[in-house]
mmCIF file of C-alpha atoms in Angstrom:
data_model
loop_
_atom_site.group_PDB
_atom_site.id
_atom_site.type_symbol
_atom_site.label_atom_id
_atom_site.label_comp_id
_atom_site.label_asym_id
_atom_site.label_seq_id
_atom_site.Cartn_x
_atom_site.Cartn_y
_atom_site.Cartn_z
ATOM 1 C CA MET I 1 -3.409 63.596 54.385
ATOM 2 C CA VAL I 2 -6.558 61.869 53.121
ATOM 3 C CA HIS I 3 -6.430 60.443 49.583
ATOM 4 C CA ILE I 4 -9.814 60.413 47.875
ATOM 5 C CA TYR I 5 -10.731 57.833 45.244
ATOM 6 C CA LEU I 6 -13.830 57.773 43.067
ATOM 7 C CA LEU I 7 -15.653 54.438 43.137
ATOM 8 C CA THR I 8 -18.178 53.806 40.375
ATOM 9 C CA GLY I 9 -20.466 50.992 39.335
ATOM 10 C CA ASP I 10 -22.633 50.465 36.278
ATOM 11 C CA ILE I 11 -25.063 47.874 37.671
ATOM 12 C CA GLY I 12 -27.068 46.621 34.712
ATOM 13 C CA GLY I 13 -29.475 43.753 34.282
ATOM 14 C CA THR I 14 -26.727 41.353 33.180
ATOM 15 C CA ASN I 15 -23.378 42.700 34.421
ATOM 16 C CA SER I 16 -21.958 44.936 37.149
ATOM 17 C CA ARG I 17 -19.043 46.996 35.829
ATOM 18 C CA MET I 18 -16.990 48.383 38.692
ATOM 19 C CA SER I 19 -14.266 51.022 38.362
ATOM 20 C CA LEU I 20 -11.868 52.861 40.662
ATOM 21 C CA TYR I 21 -10.470 56.283 39.714
ATOM 22 C CA ASP I 22 -7.993 58.748 41.075
ATOM 23 C CA THR I 23 -9.560 62.218 41.166
ATOM 24 C CA THR I 24 -6.862 63.549 38.816
ATOM 25 C CA SER I 25 -7.487 61.163 35.882
ATOM 26 C CA LEU I 26 -10.257 60.083 33.521
ATOM 27 C CA LYS I 27 -8.562 56.706 33.122
ATOM 28 C CA PRO I 28 -9.555 54.145 35.757
ATOM 29 C CA LEU I 29 -6.961 52.610 38.016
ATOM 30 C CA MET I 30 -8.928 49.369 37.814
ATOM 31 C CA GLU I 31 -12.013 48.024 36.029
ATOM 32 C CA LYS I 32 -13.680 44.692 36.653
ATOM 33 C CA TRP I 33 -16.871 43.084 35.356
ATOM 34 C CA TYR I 34 -19.062 40.803 37.436
ATOM 35 C CA ARG I 35 -21.774 38.627 35.937
ATOM 36 C CA ASN I 36 -24.823 39.265 38.115
ATOM 37 C CA GLN I 37 -26.344 35.818 37.733
ATOM 38 C CA GLU I 38 -23.219 34.322 39.288
ATOM 39 C CA HIS I 39 -22.757 36.852 42.105
ATOM 40 C CA PHE I 40 -26.295 37.603 43.298
ATOM 41 C CA LYS I 41 -27.281 34.130 44.441
ATOM 42 C CA ASP I 42 -27.774 35.498 47.964
ATOM 43 C CA LYS I 43 -30.243 38.381 47.630
ATOM 44 C CA THR I 44 -30.599 39.405 51.277
ATOM 45 C CA ASP I 45 -29.962 42.989 52.477
ATOM 46 C CA GLY I 46 -26.380 44.061 51.929
ATOM 47 C CA CYS I 47 -25.705 41.455 49.241
ATOM 48 C CA PHE I 48 -24.291 44.089 46.885
ATOM 49 C CA GLU I 49 -21.725 45.146 49.480
ATOM 50 C CA ARG I 50 -20.770 41.561 50.288
ATOM 51 C CA GLN I 51 -20.709 40.067 46.796
ATOM 52 C CA ILE I 52 -19.562 42.926 44.560
ATOM 53 C CA LEU I 53 -18.308 45.992 46.423
ATOM 54 C CA ILE I 54 -15.976 44.426 48.983
ATOM 55 C CA PRO I 55 -14.463 41.841 46.577
ATOM 56 C CA PHE I 56 -13.821 44.566 43.993
ATOM 57 C CA LEU I 57 -12.092 46.898 46.452
ATOM 58 C CA GLN I 58 -10.070 44.030 47.894
ATOM 59 C CA TYR I 59 -9.011 43.129 44.349
ATOM 60 C CA CYS I 60 -7.932 46.742 43.746
ATOM 61 C CA TRP I 61 -5.790 46.824 46.873
ATOM 62 C CA ASP I 62 -4.254 43.458 45.962
ATOM 63 C CA THR I 63 -3.361 44.397 42.385
ATOM 64 C CA VAL I 64 -3.115 48.178 41.798
ATOM 65 C CA PRO I 65 0.495 49.379 42.222
ATOM 66 C CA ARG I 66 1.280 52.367 44.431
ATOM 67 C CA ILE I 67 -2.255 52.618 45.779
ATOM 68 C CA ALA I 68 -2.583 54.586 49.019
ATOM 69 C CA PRO I 69 -2.781 52.730 52.356
ATOM 70 C CA LEU I 70 -6.394 52.046 53.281
ATOM 71 C CA ASP I 71 -6.167 53.961 56.564
ATOM 72 C CA GLU I 72 -5.353 57.121 54.546
ATOM 73 C CA VAL I 73 -8.215 56.692 52.069
ATOM 74 C CA GLU I 74 -11.809 57.869 51.607
ATOM 75 C CA PHE I 75 -14.178 56.888 48.798
ATOM 76 C CA ILE I 76 -16.865 58.871 47.026
ATOM 77 C CA ALA I 77 -19.102 56.410 45.214
ATOM 78 C CA CYS I 78 -21.669 56.670 42.458
ATOM 79 C CA LEU I 79 -23.673 53.639 41.351
ATOM 80 C CA ALA I 80 -25.810 53.575 38.218
ATOM 81 C CA CYS I 81 -28.505 50.963 38.790
ATOM 82 C CA ALA I 82 -31.065 49.303 36.529
ATOM 83 C CA GLY I 83 -34.222 50.548 38.228
ATOM 84 C CA PRO I 84 -36.020 53.652 39.480
ATOM 85 C CA VAL I 85 -34.049 55.436 42.229
ATOM 86 C CA GLN I 86 -36.027 56.915 45.135
ATOM 87 C CA LYS I 87 -34.507 58.479 48.268
ATOM 88 C CA ASN I 88 -31.080 57.240 47.134
ATOM 89 C CA LYS I 89 -32.319 53.629 47.146
ATOM 90 C CA VAL I 90 -33.187 51.236 44.344
ATOM 91 C CA HIS I 91 -34.941 47.908 43.942
ATOM 92 C CA MET I 92 -33.571 46.183 40.861
ATOM 93 C CA SER I 93 -36.624 44.189 39.844
ATOM 94 C CA ASN I 94 -34.827 42.201 37.130
ATOM 95 C CA LEU I 95 -32.383 40.890 39.755
ATOM 96 C CA GLY I 96 -34.524 40.974 42.884
ATOM 97 C CA VAL I 97 -31.773 42.969 44.620
ATOM 98 C CA ASP I 98 -31.996 46.110 46.788
ATOM 99 C CA ILE I 99 -29.164 48.663 47.004
ATOM 100 C CA SER I 100 -29.273 51.485 49.546
ATOM 101 C CA GLY I 101 -26.910 54.457 49.498
ATOM 102 C CA PRO I 102 -27.695 55.433 53.115
ATOM 103 C CA ALA I 103 -27.132 51.835 54.291
ATOM 104 C CA ILE I 104 -23.685 51.731 52.663
ATOM 105 C CA GLU I 105 -22.745 55.156 54.098
ATOM 106 C CA THR I 106 -23.752 54.107 57.633
ATOM 107 C CA ASN I 107 -22.258 50.590 57.344
ATOM 108 C CA GLU I 108 -25.691 49.168 58.212
ATOM 109 C CA TYR I 109 -25.141 45.750 56.667
ATOM 110 C CA SER I 110 -21.345 45.513 56.732
ATOM 111 C CA LYS I 111 -18.591 46.760 59.038
ATOM 112 C CA ASN I 112 -15.885 45.763 56.569
ATOM 113 C CA PRO I 113 -12.947 48.241 56.587
ATOM 114 C CA PHE I 114 -13.472 49.065 52.909
ATOM 115 C CA ILE I 115 -17.148 49.899 53.469
ATOM 116 C CA GLN I 116 -16.267 52.099 56.440
ATOM 117 C CA LYS I 117 -14.102 54.229 54.144
ATOM 118 C CA ILE I 118 -17.031 55.066 51.824
ATOM 119 C CA LYS I 119 -18.114 58.571 52.861
ATOM 120 C CA ARG I 120 -20.657 59.351 50.154
ATOM 121 C CA VAL I 121 -22.814 57.133 47.937
ATOM 122 C CA LYS I 122 -25.026 58.510 45.181
ATOM 123 C CA LEU I 123 -27.368 56.217 43.270
ATOM 124 C CA ILE I 124 -28.605 57.140 39.814
ATOM 125 C CA ASN I 125 -30.661 55.275 37.245
ATOM 126 C CA ASP I 126 -28.430 53.278 34.902
ATOM 127 C CA PHE I 127 -29.820 54.919 31.816
ATOM 128 C CA LEU I 128 -29.261 58.337 33.375
ATOM 129 C CA ALA I 129 -25.581 57.371 33.314
ATOM 130 C CA THR I 130 -25.925 56.444 29.641
ATOM 131 C CA GLY I 131 -27.356 59.899 28.976
ATOM 132 C CA TYR I 132 -24.423 61.627 30.643
ATOM 133 C CA GLY I 133 -22.106 59.267 28.785
ATOM 134 C CA CYS I 134 -23.461 60.567 25.471
ATOM 135 C CA LEU I 135 -21.927 63.937 26.325
ATOM 136 C CA THR I 136 -18.471 62.314 26.104
ATOM 137 C CA LEU I 137 -18.879 60.869 22.601
ATOM 138 C CA CYS I 138 -16.443 61.667 19.797
ATOM 139 C CA PRO I 139 -17.571 61.808 16.132
ATOM 140 C CA HIS I 140 -15.806 58.538 15.273
ATOM 141 C CA GLU I 141 -17.755 56.709 17.998
ATOM 142 C CA VAL I 142 -21.130 57.171 16.297
ATOM 143 C CA LYS I 143 -22.707 56.553 12.887
ATOM 144 C CA GLU I 144 -25.140 58.976 11.307
ATOM 145 C CA LEU I 145 -28.503 57.302 10.707
ATOM 146 C CA THR I 146 -29.935 60.453 9.170
ATOM 147 C CA PRO I 147 -27.366 61.755 6.635
ATOM 148 C CA GLY I 148 -25.753 65.033 7.711
ATOM 149 C CA SER I 149 -26.726 64.582 11.357
ATOM 150 C CA HIS I 150 -23.500 66.147 12.673
ATOM 151 C CA GLY I 151 -24.391 69.356 10.854
ATOM 152 C CA LEU I 152 -27.972 69.285 12.150
ATOM 153 C CA VAL I 153 -27.024 69.285 15.845
ATOM 154 C CA ASP I 154 -28.281 72.352 17.724
ATOM 155 C CA PRO I 155 -25.915 72.932 20.706
ATOM 156 C CA SER I 156 -28.791 74.505 22.637
ATOM 157 C CA GLY I 157 -31.287 71.770 21.806
ATOM 158 C CA PRO I 158 -32.470 68.845 23.962
ATOM 159 C CA LYS I 159 -31.010 65.379 23.515
ATOM 160 C CA VAL I 160 -32.610 61.940 23.825
ATOM 161 C CA CYS I 161 -31.121 58.481 24.350
ATOM 162 C CA VAL I 162 -32.952 55.262 23.520
ATOM 163 C CA GLY I 163 -31.041 52.043 24.055
ATOM 164 C CA ALA I 164 -31.931 48.360 23.811
ATOM 165 C CA GLY I 165 -29.873 45.834 25.727
ATOM 166 C CA THR I 166 -31.047 43.512 28.459
ATOM 167 C CA GLY I 167 -34.044 45.870 28.678
ATOM 168 C CA LEU I 168 -35.063 49.081 26.907
ATOM 169 C CA GLY I 169 -33.880 52.361 28.427
ATOM 170 C CA GLU I 170 -34.803 55.925 27.606
ATOM 171 C CA CYS I 171 -33.756 59.319 28.983
ATOM 172 C CA TYR I 172 -33.600 62.948 27.892
ATOM 173 C CA LEU I 173 -31.189 65.833 28.486
ATOM 174 C CA THR I 174 -31.888 69.555 28.623
ATOM 175 C CA PRO I 175 -29.253 72.287 28.213
ATOM 176 C CA ASN I 176 -28.189 74.823 30.843
ATOM 177 C CA ASP I 177 -27.001 78.363 30.209
ATOM 178 C CA ASP I 178 -23.370 77.323 30.801
ATOM 179 C CA GLU I 179 -23.477 74.764 27.936
ATOM 180 C CA THR I 180 -23.758 71.809 30.323
ATOM 181 C CA TYR I 181 -26.714 69.411 30.355
ATOM 182 C CA ASN I 182 -29.018 67.985 32.989
ATOM 183 C CA CYS I 183 -30.160 64.436 32.384
ATOM 184 C CA PHE I 184 -33.550 63.097 33.475
ATOM 185 C CA PRO I 185 -34.615 59.447 33.753
ATOM 186 C CA SER I 186 -37.606 57.971 31.999
ATOM 187 C CA GLU I 187 -39.497 54.693 32.023
ATOM 188 C CA GLY I 188 -40.320 55.115 28.341
ATOM 189 C CA GLY I 189 -39.362 51.496 27.669
ATOM 190 C CA HIS I 190 -42.600 50.516 29.388
ATOM 191 C CA VAL I 191 -44.982 52.363 27.081
ATOM 192 C CA GLU I 192 -47.300 50.197 24.991
ATOM 193 C CA PHE I 193 -45.983 48.054 22.164
ATOM 194 C CA ASN I 194 -47.614 49.120 18.901
ATOM 195 C CA PRO I 195 -48.095 46.251 16.415
ATOM 196 C CA ARG I 196 -47.450 47.177 12.787
ATOM 197 C CA SER I 197 -48.622 44.015 11.008
ATOM 198 C CA ASP I 198 -51.030 41.083 11.354
ATOM 199 C CA VAL I 199 -48.209 38.886 12.682
ATOM 200 C CA GLU I 200 -47.326 41.519 15.294
ATOM 201 C CA ILE I 201 -50.966 41.733 16.386
ATOM 202 C CA LYS I 202 -50.802 37.990 17.064
ATOM 203 C CA LEU I 203 -47.465 38.539 18.814
ATOM 204 C CA ARG I 204 -49.035 41.087 21.162
ATOM 205 C CA ALA I 205 -51.872 38.672 21.997
ATOM 206 C CA TYR I 206 -49.308 35.932 22.690
ATOM 207 C CA LEU I 207 -47.296 38.182 25.001
ATOM 208 C CA GLN I 208 -50.400 39.396 26.828
ATOM 209 C CA LYS I 209 -51.239 35.794 27.602
ATOM 210 C CA LYS I 210 -47.653 34.950 28.557
ATOM 211 C CA PHE I 211 -47.350 37.904 30.941
ATOM 212 C CA ASN I 212 -50.938 37.744 32.213
ATOM 213 C CA SER I 213 -52.049 41.136 30.859
ATOM 214 C CA THR I 214 -55.527 41.655 29.424
ATOM 215 C CA THR I 215 -55.084 45.184 28.056
ATOM 216 C CA ARG I 216 -51.483 45.982 27.096
ATOM 217 C CA ILE I 217 -47.885 44.866 26.669
ATOM 218 C CA SER I 218 -44.743 46.966 27.143
ATOM 219 C CA VAL I 219 -42.541 47.719 24.149
ATOM 220 C CA GLU I 220 -39.591 46.387 26.198
ATOM 221 C CA ARG I 221 -41.174 42.916 25.902
ATOM 222 C CA VAL I 222 -40.276 43.124 22.204
ATOM 223 C CA VAL I 223 -37.384 45.617 21.959
ATOM 224 C CA SER I 224 -34.588 44.174 24.103
ATOM 225 C CA GLY I 225 -32.484 41.033 24.392
ATOM 226 C CA MET I 226 -35.242 39.290 26.299
ATOM 227 C CA GLY I 227 -37.717 40.801 23.816
ATOM 228 C CA LEU I 228 -35.928 39.153 20.908
ATOM 229 C CA ALA I 229 -36.250 35.837 22.744
ATOM 230 C CA ASN I 230 -39.977 36.504 23.274
ATOM 231 C CA VAL I 231 -40.487 37.178 19.561
ATOM 232 C CA TYR I 232 -38.664 34.011 18.517
ATOM 233 C CA GLU I 233 -40.600 31.950 21.064
ATOM 234 C CA PHE I 234 -43.880 33.234 19.569
ATOM 235 C CA LEU I 235 -42.770 32.556 15.990
ATOM 236 C CA ALA I 236 -41.623 29.034 16.886
ATOM 237 C CA GLN I 237 -45.121 28.334 18.178
ATOM 238 C CA GLU I 238 -46.945 30.140 15.361
ATOM 239 C CA PHE I 239 -44.845 28.642 12.551
ATOM 240 C CA SER I 240 -43.733 25.349 14.068
ATOM 241 C CA GLU I 241 -43.063 23.835 10.640
ATOM 242 C CA LYS I 242 -40.208 26.349 10.151
ATOM 243 C CA VAL I 243 -38.388 25.522 13.394
ATOM 244 C CA ASN I 244 -34.725 24.581 13.002
ATOM 245 C CA GLU I 245 -34.407 21.826 15.607
ATOM 246 C CA SER I 246 -30.710 22.312 16.397
ATOM 247 C CA VAL I 247 -31.139 26.081 16.799
ATOM 248 C CA HIS I 248 -34.268 25.602 18.889
ATOM 249 C CA LYS I 249 -32.470 23.183 21.185
ATOM 250 C CA GLU I 250 -29.649 25.705 21.610
ATOM 251 C CA PHE I 251 -32.241 28.430 22.310
ATOM 252 C CA LEU I 252 -33.994 26.409 25.028
ATOM 253 C CA ALA I 253 -30.687 25.703 26.794
ATOM 254 C CA ALA I 254 -29.380 29.309 26.638
ATOM 255 C CA GLY I 255 -30.933 30.687 29.845
ATOM 256 C CA ASP I 256 -30.698 34.488 29.930
ATOM 257 C CA GLU I 257 -28.748 34.493 26.629
ATOM 258 C CA GLN I 258 -31.600 33.276 24.442
ATOM 259 C CA GLY I 259 -31.707 36.598 22.571
ATOM 260 C CA LYS I 260 -28.014 36.202 21.731
ATOM 261 C CA VAL I 261 -28.702 32.759 20.239
ATOM 262 C CA VAL I 262 -31.444 34.220 18.023
ATOM 263 C CA SER I 263 -29.218 37.075 16.841
ATOM 264 C CA ILE I 264 -26.236 34.834 16.059
ATOM 265 C CA ASN I 265 -28.375 32.364 14.100
ATOM 266 C CA SER I 266 -30.308 35.022 12.155
ATOM 267 C CA LYS I 267 -28.029 34.578 9.130
ATOM 268 C CA THR I 268 -29.008 30.925 8.604
ATOM 269 C CA CYS I 269 -32.273 30.366 10.506
ATOM 270 C CA THR I 270 -35.468 31.709 8.902
ATOM 271 C CA LEU I 271 -37.366 32.169 12.179
ATOM 272 C CA CYS I 272 -34.382 33.850 13.856
ATOM 273 C CA LYS I 273 -34.122 36.300 10.943
ATOM 274 C CA GLN I 274 -37.860 37.029 11.115
ATOM 275 C CA ALA I 275 -37.645 37.553 14.886
ATOM 276 C CA LEU I 276 -34.718 39.941 14.497
ATOM 277 C CA ASP I 277 -36.529 41.915 11.778
ATOM 278 C CA ILE I 278 -39.616 42.304 13.983
ATOM 279 C CA MET I 279 -37.545 43.427 16.958
ATOM 280 C CA ILE I 280 -35.409 45.867 14.937
ATOM 281 C CA SER I 281 -38.496 47.324 13.243
ATOM 282 C CA ALA I 282 -40.183 47.875 16.610
ATOM 283 C CA TYR I 283 -36.919 49.447 17.844
ATOM 284 C CA GLY I 284 -36.936 51.933 14.963
ATOM 285 C CA GLY I 285 -40.599 52.701 15.588
ATOM 286 C CA GLU I 286 -39.967 53.475 19.256
ATOM 287 C CA VAL I 287 -36.943 55.668 18.454
ATOM 288 C CA GLY I 288 -39.119 57.562 15.960
ATOM 289 C CA SER I 289 -41.863 57.966 18.560
ATOM 290 C CA SER I 290 -39.302 59.365 21.001
ATOM 291 C CA ALA I 291 -38.116 61.829 18.358
ATOM 292 C CA VAL I 292 -41.686 62.970 17.743
ATOM 293 C CA LYS I 293 -42.371 63.393 21.482
ATOM 294 C CA TRP I 294 -39.220 65.331 22.392
ATOM 295 C CA ILE I 295 -38.049 66.805 19.032
ATOM 296 C CA PRO I 296 -34.419 66.473 20.181
ATOM 297 C CA THR I 297 -32.621 68.955 17.938
ATOM 298 C CA GLY I 298 -29.487 68.282 19.997
ATOM 299 C CA GLY I 299 -29.578 64.701 18.726
ATOM 300 C CA ILE I 300 -31.226 61.367 19.398
ATOM 301 C CA TYR I 301 -28.709 58.664 20.287
ATOM 302 C CA VAL I 302 -29.483 54.991 19.688
ATOM 303 C CA THR I 303 -27.424 53.246 22.345
ATOM 304 C CA GLY I 304 -27.373 49.882 24.123
ATOM 305 C CA GLY I 305 -25.558 46.668 23.329
ATOM 306 C CA ILE I 306 -27.989 45.617 20.594
ATOM 307 C CA THR I 307 -27.184 48.665 18.429
ATOM 308 C CA PRO I 308 -23.511 48.072 17.484
ATOM 309 C CA LYS I 309 -24.030 44.297 17.282
ATOM 310 C CA ASN I 310 -26.826 44.717 14.723
ATOM 311 C CA ILE I 311 -25.778 47.914 12.961
ATOM 312 C CA GLN I 312 -26.160 46.267 9.523
ATOM 313 C CA HIS I 313 -29.899 45.980 10.222
ATOM 314 C CA ILE I 314 -30.169 49.533 11.596
ATOM 315 C CA GLU I 315 -28.253 51.864 9.270
ATOM 316 C CA GLY I 316 -29.314 52.704 5.740
ATOM 317 C CA ALA I 317 -32.428 54.429 4.409
ATOM 318 C CA ASP I 318 -33.979 51.091 3.430
ATOM 319 C CA SER I 319 -33.249 49.247 6.687
ATOM 320 C CA VAL I 320 -36.248 47.935 8.627
ATOM 321 C CA PHE I 321 -35.156 50.206 11.490
ATOM 322 C CA MET I 322 -35.118 53.454 9.500
ATOM 323 C CA LYS I 323 -38.307 52.626 7.612
ATOM 324 C CA ALA I 324 -40.128 52.221 10.928
ATOM 325 C CA TYR I 325 -38.392 55.320 12.330
ATOM 326 C CA ARG I 326 -39.710 57.507 9.529
ATOM 327 C CA ASP I 327 -43.212 55.975 9.472
ATOM 328 C CA LYS I 328 -44.925 58.714 11.498
ATOM 329 C CA GLY I 329 -47.719 59.768 9.161
ATOM 330 C CA ARG I 330 -48.428 63.464 8.826
ATOM 331 C CA VAL I 331 -45.792 64.487 11.421
ATOM 332 C CA ALA I 332 -42.983 62.567 9.667
ATOM 333 C CA PRO I 333 -41.480 65.821 8.236
ATOM 334 C CA VAL I 334 -40.603 66.856 11.823
ATOM 335 C CA LEU I 335 -37.956 64.131 11.833
ATOM 336 C CA SER I 336 -35.991 65.718 8.989
ATOM 337 C CA ASN I 337 -34.541 68.258 11.467
ATOM 338 C CA VAL I 338 -33.615 65.694 14.118
ATOM 339 C CA PRO I 339 -30.001 64.399 14.126
ATOM 340 C CA VAL I 340 -29.954 60.602 14.636
ATOM 341 C CA PHE I 341 -26.848 58.688 15.707
ATOM 342 C CA ALA I 342 -26.128 55.022 16.305
ATOM 343 C CA VAL I 343 -23.643 54.751 19.165
ATOM 344 C CA MET I 344 -20.951 52.203 18.377
ATOM 345 C CA VAL I 345 -19.311 52.004 21.815
ATOM 346 C CA GLU I 346 -20.707 50.100 24.787
ATOM 347 C CA ASP I 347 -19.106 51.926 27.708
ATOM 348 C CA LEU I 348 -21.448 54.931 27.950
ATOM 349 C CA GLY I 349 -22.756 53.818 31.323
ATOM 350 C CA VAL I 350 -19.227 53.582 32.694
ATOM 351 C CA ARG I 351 -18.344 57.024 31.303
ATOM 352 C CA GLY I 352 -21.589 58.566 32.530
ATOM 353 C CA VAL I 353 -21.422 57.251 36.069
ATOM 354 C CA HIS I 354 -17.841 58.578 36.315
ATOM 355 C CA HIS I 355 -19.129 61.951 35.092
ATOM 356 C CA ALA I 356 -21.759 61.919 37.854
ATOM 357 C CA CYS I 357 -19.275 60.763 40.504
ATOM 358 C CA GLU I 358 -16.816 63.475 39.528
ATOM 359 C CA ALA I 359 -19.612 66.062 39.824
ATOM 360 C CA GLU I 360 -20.415 64.745 43.316
ATOM 361 C CA TYR I 361 -16.726 65.020 44.279
ATOM 362 C CA LYS I 362 -16.555 68.611 43.007
ATOM 363 C CA LYS I 363 -19.734 69.475 44.896
ATOM 364 C CA MET I 364 -18.324 68.078 48.143
ATOM 365 C CA THR I 365 -14.979 69.803 47.558
ATOM 366 C CA LYS I 366 -16.769 73.113 46.989
ATOM 367 C CA LYS I 367 -18.799 72.713 50.181
ATOM 368 C CA THR I 368 -15.634 71.932 52.135
ATOM 369 C CA ALA I 369 -13.905 74.995 50.668
ATOM 370 C CA GLU I 370 -16.884 77.233 51.460
ATOM 371 C CA LYS I 371 -17.007 75.867 54.987
ATOM 372 C CA GLY I 372 -13.280 76.539 55.345
ATOM 373 C CA SER I 373 -13.745 80.093 54.072
ATOM 374 C CA ALA I 374 -16.548 80.667 56.551
ATOM 375 C CA VAL I 375 -14.362 79.394 59.403
ATOM 376 C CA SER I 376 -11.456 81.550 58.248
ATOM 377 C CA ALA I 377 -13.717 84.592 58.028
ATOM 378 C CA TYR I 378 -15.041 83.865 61.499
ATOM 379 C CA GLN I 379 -11.525 83.419 62.875
ATOM 380 C CA TYR I 380 -10.460 86.728 61.294
ATOM 381 C CA THR I 381 -13.564 88.638 62.349
ATOM 382 C CA LEU I 382 -13.569 87.510 65.979
ATOM 383 C CA PRO I 383 -10.284 89.255 66.958
ATOM 384 C CA VAL I 384 -11.410 92.421 65.167
ATOM 385 C CA ILE I 385 -14.691 92.442 67.086
ATOM 386 C CA ALA I 386 -12.827 91.747 70.328
ATOM 387 C CA ALA I 387 -10.415 94.585 69.648
ATOM 388 C CA ALA I 388 -13.270 96.956 68.862
ATOM 389 C CA ILE I 389 -15.012 95.981 72.082
ATOM 390 C CA ALA I 390 -11.790 96.505 74.004
ATOM 391 C CA VAL I 391 -11.272 99.946 72.485
ATOM 392 C CA GLY I 392 -14.869 100.879 73.121
ATOM 393 C CA THR I 393 -14.662 99.682 76.708
ATOM 394 C CA GLY I 394 -11.482 101.687 77.246
ATOM 395 C CA VAL I 395 -13.159 104.850 75.951
ATOM 396 C CA LEU I 396 -16.123 104.335 78.240
ATOM 397 C CA ILE I 397 -13.886 103.798 81.278
ATOM 398 C CA LYS I 398 -11.857 106.909 80.432
ATOM 399 C CA ASN I 399 -14.996 109.003 80.013
ATOM 400 C CA ALA I 400 -16.354 107.667 83.272
ATOM 401 C CA ARG I 401 -13.158 108.706 85.123
ATOM 402 C CA ASN I 402 -13.351 112.170 83.652
#
């Protein structure tokens, strides 16, 4: 008998979070995080299989007790990837890595025994997984940013997720008649950054020069971990007399964690605090713009790693985030009917990709059952038809003799 396991991956810009599930449980048999910068040094075709997938599965079979023998196993996999998915393939531009569902299914780049057991691979956008993950949230896992938001939620209304982390992700969900939701990806994080002050106008000009753009700059260049680093870098140049030398030295040596350095030092460093305020204000402005565009009466969820880590700058009517959120001119009253939640957990991608993988498993199981029913019906019908033909033939022969 074949034992099916669900294999999931939340492949973000910074980490790859791999999980293995039995089909009968929501709790993973094994979870393991891989830091992408350390594991994607070789970026040739099939690098994901070689450097993440195979080591993770080997680790599972070495450590998980009572796991089924590999020759009795099949995997159904779902990978949530940081990039636009087309034809079940993705190019993760932030990493310079390609992942192909069809290539994994056909063992194109690896004949490893674990890879050969993967029978289905579905790729989805990583923020699509975050959207599905929002459907699993409990009340204690969120904070109301608009008072009374739980009571404002319309069960038949659309939902929106906006989340700043390594980058800025956005997606929206629409309800079905059976009270489930379909989630759709968006590249909303790449809309134009809208300066709200003289300093921010200078910031935009600085970023346009830095990223070689003469007409625009994406809001993600400001609202994200790397965006926070960009803002600090600009301020350090614009207000060089305010630079804290020890903090600046730490910032320059931090690599892809420069934004973290700025956030941690915002309590004592003037420029770090100013950078964080600018980023958080722009974050609130973009969440407000999303609320105006979609009017998500089912709720707008502020997700991503930056949200829980900086909740003291986000919640509260007088926070820079909420002031920018509400600053929508004559359409601002629309926002009074939109529930707004700050998501305080950071595993939505993991939850969402499991949700999608489970749906894929159920779909395949249903197809198998329908195919089995069709075969059974055929096997039942064939003898009946044969018997009818035999009876009919006998009648004809008898009539012919008479």
